[in-house]
């Protein structure tokens, strides 16, 4: 079965002014957009990670050869929010003409710390990620740069698009706790019962006064 839905923002969006650039202004500019809240048409929230919290049985499907790319582009990380399965290939790339030092943490413990001085340079970091969890990624050269990587031990997750939409497919039948994570607004949760070949709709709401 599958779980589909939308994530919406209710109420007035918190004011997030552009972030002041403190280094390499000749290349990066004076400011960069604050991308912590990306709310599009219809109040859909982009970059929310939606996932099944309690798969009903171990998942034996192979991880496959899919490559995930975290790019340094325009003195920002792209994508800002990335979700992947444990064991998938993760590559970090510098597409800028400036040095980036990509530093990733899991619960304040460094997982990788990479110097990327050249444009077009790529480094694979798959072997550094040993377990599922949430990684924060900073650039030690440019303090405003931030990204998050969600690593899952199963394939039942998605990241919302510009309209706040998501879809998670091929879920075994069962009752699940489904969670939606946003980097500033926190976590919302709901229950879903998935039937064989069925589709369940689950919607989430973030915002001032929204229930956790």
PDB file of C-alpha atoms in Angstrom:
ATOM      1  CA  UNK A   1       0.000   0.000   0.000  1.00  0.00           C
ATOM      2  CA  UNK A   2       0.957   3.662   0.054  1.00  0.00           C
ATOM      3  CA  UNK A   3       0.695   6.795   2.167  1.00  0.00           C
ATOM      4  CA  UNK A   4       0.217  10.142   0.426  1.00  0.00           C
ATOM      5  CA  UNK A   5      -0.614  13.608   1.651  1.00  0.00           C
ATOM      6  CA  UNK A   6       0.356  17.236   2.026  1.00  0.00           C
ATOM      7  CA  UNK A   7       2.095  19.346   4.630  1.00  0.00           C
ATOM      8  CA  UNK A   8       0.643  22.829   5.102  1.00  0.00           C
ATOM      9  CA  UNK A   9       1.582  25.916   7.079  1.00  0.00           C
ATOM     10  CA  UNK A  10      -1.231  27.558   9.041  1.00  0.00           C
ATOM     11  CA  UNK A  11      -1.258  31.194  10.051  1.00  0.00           C
ATOM     12  CA  UNK A  12       1.281  33.919   9.502  1.00  0.00           C
ATOM     13  CA  UNK A  13       4.708  32.756   8.385  1.00  0.00           C
ATOM     14  CA  UNK A  14       7.517  33.642  10.822  1.00  0.00           C
ATOM     15  CA  UNK A  15       9.659  36.477   9.479  1.00  0.00           C
ATOM     16  CA  UNK A  16      13.013  35.183   8.308  1.00  0.00           C
ATOM     17  CA  UNK A  17      15.201  37.997   6.896  1.00  0.00           C
ATOM     18  CA  UNK A  18      18.046  37.194   4.481  1.00  0.00           C
ATOM     19  CA  UNK A  19      21.228  35.948   6.109  1.00  0.00           C
ATOM     20  CA  UNK A  20      24.199  38.304   6.085  1.00  0.00           C
ATOM     21  CA  UNK A  21      27.268  36.941   4.313  1.00  0.00           C
ATOM     22  CA  UNK A  22      30.388  37.341   6.449  1.00  0.00           C
ATOM     23  CA  UNK A  23      33.033  35.842   4.147  1.00  0.00           C
ATOM     24  CA  UNK A  24      33.807  35.797   0.417  1.00  0.00           C
ATOM     25  CA  UNK A  25      31.269  38.519  -0.326  1.00  0.00           C
ATOM     26  CA  UNK A  26      32.914  39.027  -3.719  1.00  0.00           C
ATOM     27  CA  UNK A  27      31.628  35.607  -4.730  1.00  0.00           C
ATOM     28  CA  UNK A  28      28.746  34.805  -2.384  1.00  0.00           C
ATOM     29  CA  UNK A  29      27.138  38.263  -2.367  1.00  0.00           C
ATOM     30  CA  UNK A  30      26.091  40.378   0.595  1.00  0.00           C
ATOM     31  CA  UNK A  31      23.214  38.136   1.675  1.00  0.00           C
ATOM     32  CA  UNK A  32      21.780  34.687   0.971  1.00  0.00           C
ATOM     33  CA  UNK A  33      18.112  33.662   1.357  1.00  0.00           C
ATOM     34  CA  UNK A  34      16.986  32.154   4.624  1.00  0.00           C
ATOM     35  CA  UNK A  35      15.633  28.783   3.502  1.00  0.00           C
ATOM     36  CA  UNK A  36      14.485  27.378   6.834  1.00  0.00           C
ATOM     37  CA  UNK A  37      10.835  27.955   5.849  1.00  0.00           C
ATOM     38  CA  UNK A  38       9.925  27.400   2.205  1.00  0.00           C
ATOM     39  CA  UNK A  39       6.173  27.834   1.832  1.00  0.00           C
ATOM     40  CA  UNK A  40       4.743  27.708  -1.662  1.00  0.00           C
ATOM     41  CA  UNK A  41       1.366  27.937  -3.388  1.00  0.00           C
ATOM     42  CA  UNK A  42      -1.530  26.806  -1.247  1.00  0.00           C
ATOM     43  CA  UNK A  43       0.627  27.113   1.902  1.00  0.00           C
ATOM     44  CA  UNK A  44       2.461  23.880   1.109  1.00  0.00           C
ATOM     45  CA  UNK A  45       5.716  23.437   3.027  1.00  0.00           C
ATOM     46  CA  UNK A  46       8.765  22.200   1.134  1.00  0.00           C
ATOM     47  CA  UNK A  47      11.603  20.184   2.694  1.00  0.00           C
ATOM     48  CA  UNK A  48       9.568  18.357   5.333  1.00  0.00           C
ATOM     49  CA  UNK A  49      10.754  14.778   5.864  1.00  0.00           C
ATOM     50  CA  UNK A  50       7.800  12.394   6.219  1.00  0.00           C
ATOM     51  CA  UNK A  51       8.512   8.846   7.334  1.00  0.00           C
ATOM     52  CA  UNK A  52       7.110   5.666   8.844  1.00  0.00           C
ATOM     53  CA  UNK A  53       8.379   5.437  12.396  1.00  0.00           C
ATOM     54  CA  UNK A  54       7.606   1.792  13.126  1.00  0.00           C
ATOM     55  CA  UNK A  55       7.773  -0.547  10.097  1.00  0.00           C
ATOM     56  CA  UNK A  56       5.774  -3.675  10.901  1.00  0.00           C
ATOM     57  CA  UNK A  57       8.524  -6.077   9.921  1.00  0.00           C
ATOM     58  CA  UNK A  58      12.186  -5.995   8.870  1.00  0.00           C
ATOM     59  CA  UNK A  59      12.647  -4.823   5.307  1.00  0.00           C
ATOM     60  CA  UNK A  60      14.671  -7.168   3.138  1.00  0.00           C
ATOM     61  CA  UNK A  61      14.662  -5.144  -0.057  1.00  0.00           C
ATOM     62  CA  UNK A  62      18.180  -4.359  -1.330  1.00  0.00           C
ATOM     63  CA  UNK A  63      19.497  -0.844  -0.992  1.00  0.00           C
ATOM     64  CA  UNK A  64      20.558  -0.620  -4.640  1.00  0.00           C
ATOM     65  CA  UNK A  65      23.040   1.659  -6.371  1.00  0.00           C
ATOM     66  CA  UNK A  66      21.249   5.003  -6.060  1.00  0.00           C
ATOM     67  CA  UNK A  67      23.583   7.958  -5.496  1.00  0.00           C
ATOM     68  CA  UNK A  68      22.650  10.875  -3.267  1.00  0.00           C
ATOM     69  CA  UNK A  69      24.409  14.187  -3.963  1.00  0.00           C
ATOM     70  CA  UNK A  70      24.978  17.005  -1.469  1.00  0.00           C
ATOM     71  CA  UNK A  71      26.225  19.989  -3.428  1.00  0.00           C
ATOM     72  CA  UNK A  72      27.916  23.225  -2.372  1.00  0.00           C
ATOM     73  CA  UNK A  73      26.354  25.668  -4.821  1.00  0.00           C
ATOM     74  CA  UNK A  74      26.087  29.445  -4.554  1.00  0.00           C
ATOM     75  CA  UNK A  75      27.514  29.328  -1.023  1.00  0.00           C
ATOM     76  CA  UNK A  76      24.570  27.175   0.091  1.00  0.00           C
ATOM     77  CA  UNK A  77      23.947  23.460   0.379  1.00  0.00           C
ATOM     78  CA  UNK A  78      21.708  21.866  -2.228  1.00  0.00           C
ATOM     79  CA  UNK A  79      19.540  20.183  -1.269  1.00  0.00           C
ATOM     80  CA  UNK A  80      19.208  21.735   2.150  1.00  0.00           C
ATOM     81  CA  UNK A  81      17.204  18.716   3.329  1.00  0.00           C
ATOM     82  CA  UNK A  82      18.221  15.267   2.097  1.00  0.00           C
ATOM     83  CA  UNK A  83      16.802  11.852   3.023  1.00  0.00           C
ATOM     84  CA  UNK A  84      18.510   8.569   2.198  1.00  0.00           C
ATOM     85  CA  UNK A  85      18.591   4.928   3.139  1.00  0.00           C
ATOM     86  CA  UNK A  86      21.472   3.521   5.166  1.00  0.00           C
ATOM     87  CA  UNK A  87      23.951   2.030   2.696  1.00  0.00           C
ATOM     88  CA  UNK A  88      23.088   4.284  -0.233  1.00  0.00           C
ATOM     89  CA  UNK A  89      25.979   6.120  -1.848  1.00  0.00           C
ATOM     90  CA  UNK A  90      26.462   9.702  -0.617  1.00  0.00           C
ATOM     91  CA  UNK A  91      28.687  12.099  -2.553  1.00  0.00           C
ATOM     92  CA  UNK A  92      29.625  15.656  -1.532  1.00  0.00           C
ATOM     93  CA  UNK A  93      30.478  18.062  -4.363  1.00  0.00           C
ATOM     94  CA  UNK A  94      31.856  21.600  -4.572  1.00  0.00           C
ATOM     95  CA  UNK A  95      30.358  23.555  -7.475  1.00  0.00           C
ATOM     96  CA  UNK A  96      31.740  26.911  -6.297  1.00  0.00           C
ATOM     97  CA  UNK A  97      35.016  28.721  -6.917  1.00  0.00           C
ATOM     98  CA  UNK A  98      35.630  29.029  -3.174  1.00  0.00           C
ATOM     99  CA  UNK A  99      36.912  26.591  -0.566  1.00  0.00           C
ATOM    100  CA  UNK A 100      34.201  24.757   1.368  1.00  0.00           C
ATOM    101  CA  UNK A 101      34.906  22.619   4.433  1.00  0.00           C
ATOM    102  CA  UNK A 102      31.935  20.285   4.835  1.00  0.00           C
ATOM    103  CA  UNK A 103      31.519  19.172   8.446  1.00  0.00           C
ATOM    104  CA  UNK A 104      28.819  16.674   9.428  1.00  0.00           C
ATOM    105  CA  UNK A 105      27.673  15.827  12.953  1.00  0.00           C
ATOM    106  CA  UNK A 106      25.481  13.169  14.524  1.00  0.00           C
ATOM    107  CA  UNK A 107      24.583  14.098  18.118  1.00  0.00           C
ATOM    108  CA  UNK A 108      27.629  16.423  18.289  1.00  0.00           C
ATOM    109  CA  UNK A 109      29.938  13.648  17.075  1.00  0.00           C
ATOM    110  CA  UNK A 110      31.828  14.346  13.843  1.00  0.00           C
ATOM    111  CA  UNK A 111      31.103  11.858  11.051  1.00  0.00           C
ATOM    112  CA  UNK A 112      33.053  13.542   8.291  1.00  0.00           C
ATOM    113  CA  UNK A 113      35.008  16.752   7.817  1.00  0.00           C
ATOM    114  CA  UNK A 114      35.986  17.371   4.203  1.00  0.00           C
ATOM    115  CA  UNK A 115      38.061  20.091   2.576  1.00  0.00           C
ATOM    116  CA  UNK A 116      36.843  20.834  -0.963  1.00  0.00           C
ATOM    117  CA  UNK A 117      39.049  23.604  -2.385  1.00  0.00           C
ATOM    118  CA  UNK A 118      38.393  23.039  -6.099  1.00  0.00           C
ATOM    119  CA  UNK A 119      35.348  23.574  -8.265  1.00  0.00           C
ATOM    120  CA  UNK A 120      33.940  20.261  -9.479  1.00  0.00           C
ATOM    121  CA  UNK A 121      35.645  18.255  -6.730  1.00  0.00           C
ATOM    122  CA  UNK A 122      33.671  15.266  -5.403  1.00  0.00           C
ATOM    123  CA  UNK A 123      34.215  13.026  -2.401  1.00  0.00           C
ATOM    124  CA  UNK A 124      32.243   9.954  -1.398  1.00  0.00           C
ATOM    125  CA  UNK A 125      31.405   9.616   2.292  1.00  0.00           C
ATOM    126  CA  UNK A 126      29.183   6.515   2.290  1.00  0.00           C
ATOM    127  CA  UNK A 127      31.587   4.540   4.484  1.00  0.00           C
ATOM    128  CA  UNK A 128      31.456   7.196   7.224  1.00  0.00           C
ATOM    129  CA  UNK A 129      27.737   6.660   7.888  1.00  0.00           C
ATOM    130  CA  UNK A 130      27.359   3.541  10.035  1.00  0.00           C
ATOM    131  CA  UNK A 131      23.826   3.868  11.409  1.00  0.00           C
ATOM    132  CA  UNK A 132      20.468   5.519  10.863  1.00  0.00           C
ATOM    133  CA  UNK A 133      19.824   8.934  12.369  1.00  0.00           C
ATOM    134  CA  UNK A 134      19.777  12.672  11.741  1.00  0.00           C
ATOM    135  CA  UNK A 135      22.950  14.395  10.554  1.00  0.00           C
ATOM    136  CA  UNK A 136      23.560  18.130  10.649  1.00  0.00           C
ATOM    137  CA  UNK A 137      25.929  19.500   8.035  1.00  0.00           C
ATOM    138  CA  UNK A 138      27.793  22.812   8.361  1.00  0.00           C
ATOM    139  CA  UNK A 139      30.466  24.544   6.330  1.00  0.00           C
ATOM    140  CA  UNK A 140      33.390  25.470   8.561  1.00  0.00           C
ATOM    141  CA  UNK A 141      34.391  28.156   6.042  1.00  0.00           C
ATOM    142  CA  UNK A 142      30.974  29.791   5.684  1.00  0.00           C
ATOM    143  CA  UNK A 143      29.109  29.732   8.992  1.00  0.00           C
ATOM    144  CA  UNK A 144      25.635  30.365   7.556  1.00  0.00           C
ATOM    145  CA  UNK A 145      25.638  27.219   5.417  1.00  0.00           C
ATOM    146  CA  UNK A 146      23.448  24.458   6.842  1.00  0.00           C
ATOM    147  CA  UNK A 147      21.942  21.183   5.671  1.00  0.00           C
ATOM    148  CA  UNK A 148      20.342  18.131   7.259  1.00  0.00           C
ATOM    149  CA  UNK A 149      20.589  14.496   6.175  1.00  0.00           C
ATOM    150  CA  UNK A 150      18.070  11.951   7.432  1.00  0.00           C
ATOM    151  CA  UNK A 151      19.409   8.392   7.242  1.00  0.00           C
ATOM    152  CA  UNK A 152      16.812   5.629   7.512  1.00  0.00           C
ATOM    153  CA  UNK A 153      17.124   1.896   8.000  1.00  0.00           C
ATOM    154  CA  UNK A 154      14.113   1.325   5.715  1.00  0.00           C
ATOM    155  CA  UNK A 155      12.756   2.789   2.449  1.00  0.00           C
ATOM    156  CA  UNK A 156       9.536   4.293   3.825  1.00  0.00           C
ATOM    157  CA  UNK A 157      10.243   8.018   3.696  1.00  0.00           C
ATOM    158  CA  UNK A 158       9.835  11.056   1.447  1.00  0.00           C
ATOM    159  CA  UNK A 159      10.684  14.769   1.306  1.00  0.00           C
ATOM    160  CA  UNK A 160       7.897  17.198   0.455  1.00  0.00           C
ATOM    161  CA  UNK A 161       8.026  19.124  -2.819  1.00  0.00           C
ATOM    162  CA  UNK A 162       7.221  22.785  -3.545  1.00  0.00           C
ATOM    163  CA  UNK A 163       3.505  22.137  -2.983  1.00  0.00           C
ATOM    164  CA  UNK A 164       4.085  20.289   0.289  1.00  0.00           C
ATOM    165  CA  UNK A 165       3.119  16.965  -1.309  1.00  0.00           C
ATOM    166  CA  UNK A 166       4.630  13.570  -0.533  1.00  0.00           C
ATOM    167  CA  UNK A 167       4.097   9.904  -1.397  1.00  0.00           C
ATOM    168  CA  UNK A 168       5.523   6.776   0.244  1.00  0.00           C
ATOM    169  CA  UNK A 169       4.949   3.555  -1.705  1.00  0.00           C
ATOM    170  CA  UNK A 170       5.242  -0.231  -1.255  1.00  0.00           C
ATOM    171  CA  UNK A 171       4.460  -0.242   2.471  1.00  0.00           C
ATOM    172  CA  UNK A 172       3.533  -3.637   3.954  1.00  0.00           C
ATOM    173  CA  UNK A 173      -0.011  -3.798   5.402  1.00  0.00           C
ATOM    174  CA  UNK A 174      -0.255  -2.724   9.011  1.00  0.00           C
ATOM    175  CA  UNK A 175      -0.836   0.102  11.486  1.00  0.00           C
ATOM    176  CA  UNK A 176       1.885   2.751  11.519  1.00  0.00           C
ATOM    177  CA  UNK A 177       2.992   5.876  13.281  1.00  0.00           C
ATOM    178  CA  UNK A 178       3.823   8.411  10.563  1.00  0.00           C
ATOM    179  CA  UNK A 179       5.951  11.433  11.421  1.00  0.00           C
ATOM    180  CA  UNK A 180       6.691  14.720   9.682  1.00  0.00           C
ATOM    181  CA  UNK A 181       9.905  16.584  10.579  1.00  0.00           C
ATOM    182  CA  UNK A 182      10.695  20.238   9.898  1.00  0.00           C
ATOM    183  CA  UNK A 183      14.045  21.730  10.845  1.00  0.00           C
ATOM    184  CA  UNK A 184      12.540  24.572  12.916  1.00  0.00           C
ATOM    185  CA  UNK A 185       8.874  23.720  13.472  1.00  0.00           C
ATOM    186  CA  UNK A 186       9.617  20.298  14.977  1.00  0.00           C
ATOM    187  CA  UNK A 187       7.773  16.992  14.543  1.00  0.00           C
ATOM    188  CA  UNK A 188       4.117  16.162  13.939  1.00  0.00           C
ATOM    189  CA  UNK A 189       2.762  12.617  14.057  1.00  0.00           C
ATOM    190  CA  UNK A 190      -0.322  10.682  12.988  1.00  0.00           C
ATOM    191  CA  UNK A 191      -1.511   7.090  12.739  1.00  0.00           C
ATOM    192  CA  UNK A 192      -2.220   5.332   9.457  1.00  0.00           C
ATOM    193  CA  UNK A 193      -3.593   1.892   8.654  1.00  0.00           C
ATOM    194  CA  UNK A 194      -2.249   0.577   5.359  1.00  0.00           C
ATOM    195  CA  UNK A 195      -4.064  -2.205   3.524  1.00  0.00           C
ATOM    196  CA  UNK A 196      -2.764  -4.450   0.758  1.00  0.00           C
ATOM    197  CA  UNK A 197      -2.737  -2.330  -2.408  1.00  0.00           C
ATOM    198  CA  UNK A 198      -4.572   0.539  -0.702  1.00  0.00           C
ATOM    199  CA  UNK A 199      -3.753   4.231  -0.465  1.00  0.00           C
ATOM    200  CA  UNK A 200      -4.059   6.162   2.795  1.00  0.00           C
ATOM    201  CA  UNK A 201      -4.042   9.949   2.922  1.00  0.00           C
ATOM    202  CA  UNK A 202      -2.306  11.648   5.845  1.00  0.00           C
ATOM    203  CA  UNK A 203      -2.000  15.441   6.037  1.00  0.00           C
ATOM    204  CA  UNK A 204       0.104  17.469   8.452  1.00  0.00           C
ATOM    205  CA  UNK A 205      -0.013  21.071   9.588  1.00  0.00           C
ATOM    206  CA  UNK A 206       2.747  23.261  10.964  1.00  0.00           C
ATOM    207  CA  UNK A 207       2.505  26.813  12.175  1.00  0.00           C
ATOM    208  CA  UNK A 208       1.636  29.055  15.072  1.00  0.00           C
ATOM    209  CA  UNK A 209      -0.854  27.213  17.272  1.00  0.00           C
ATOM    210  CA  UNK A 210      -0.655  23.951  15.295  1.00  0.00           C
ATOM    211  CA  UNK A 211      -0.870  20.870  17.473  1.00  0.00           C
ATOM    212  CA  UNK A 212       2.293  18.744  17.828  1.00  0.00           C
TER     213      UNK A 212
END
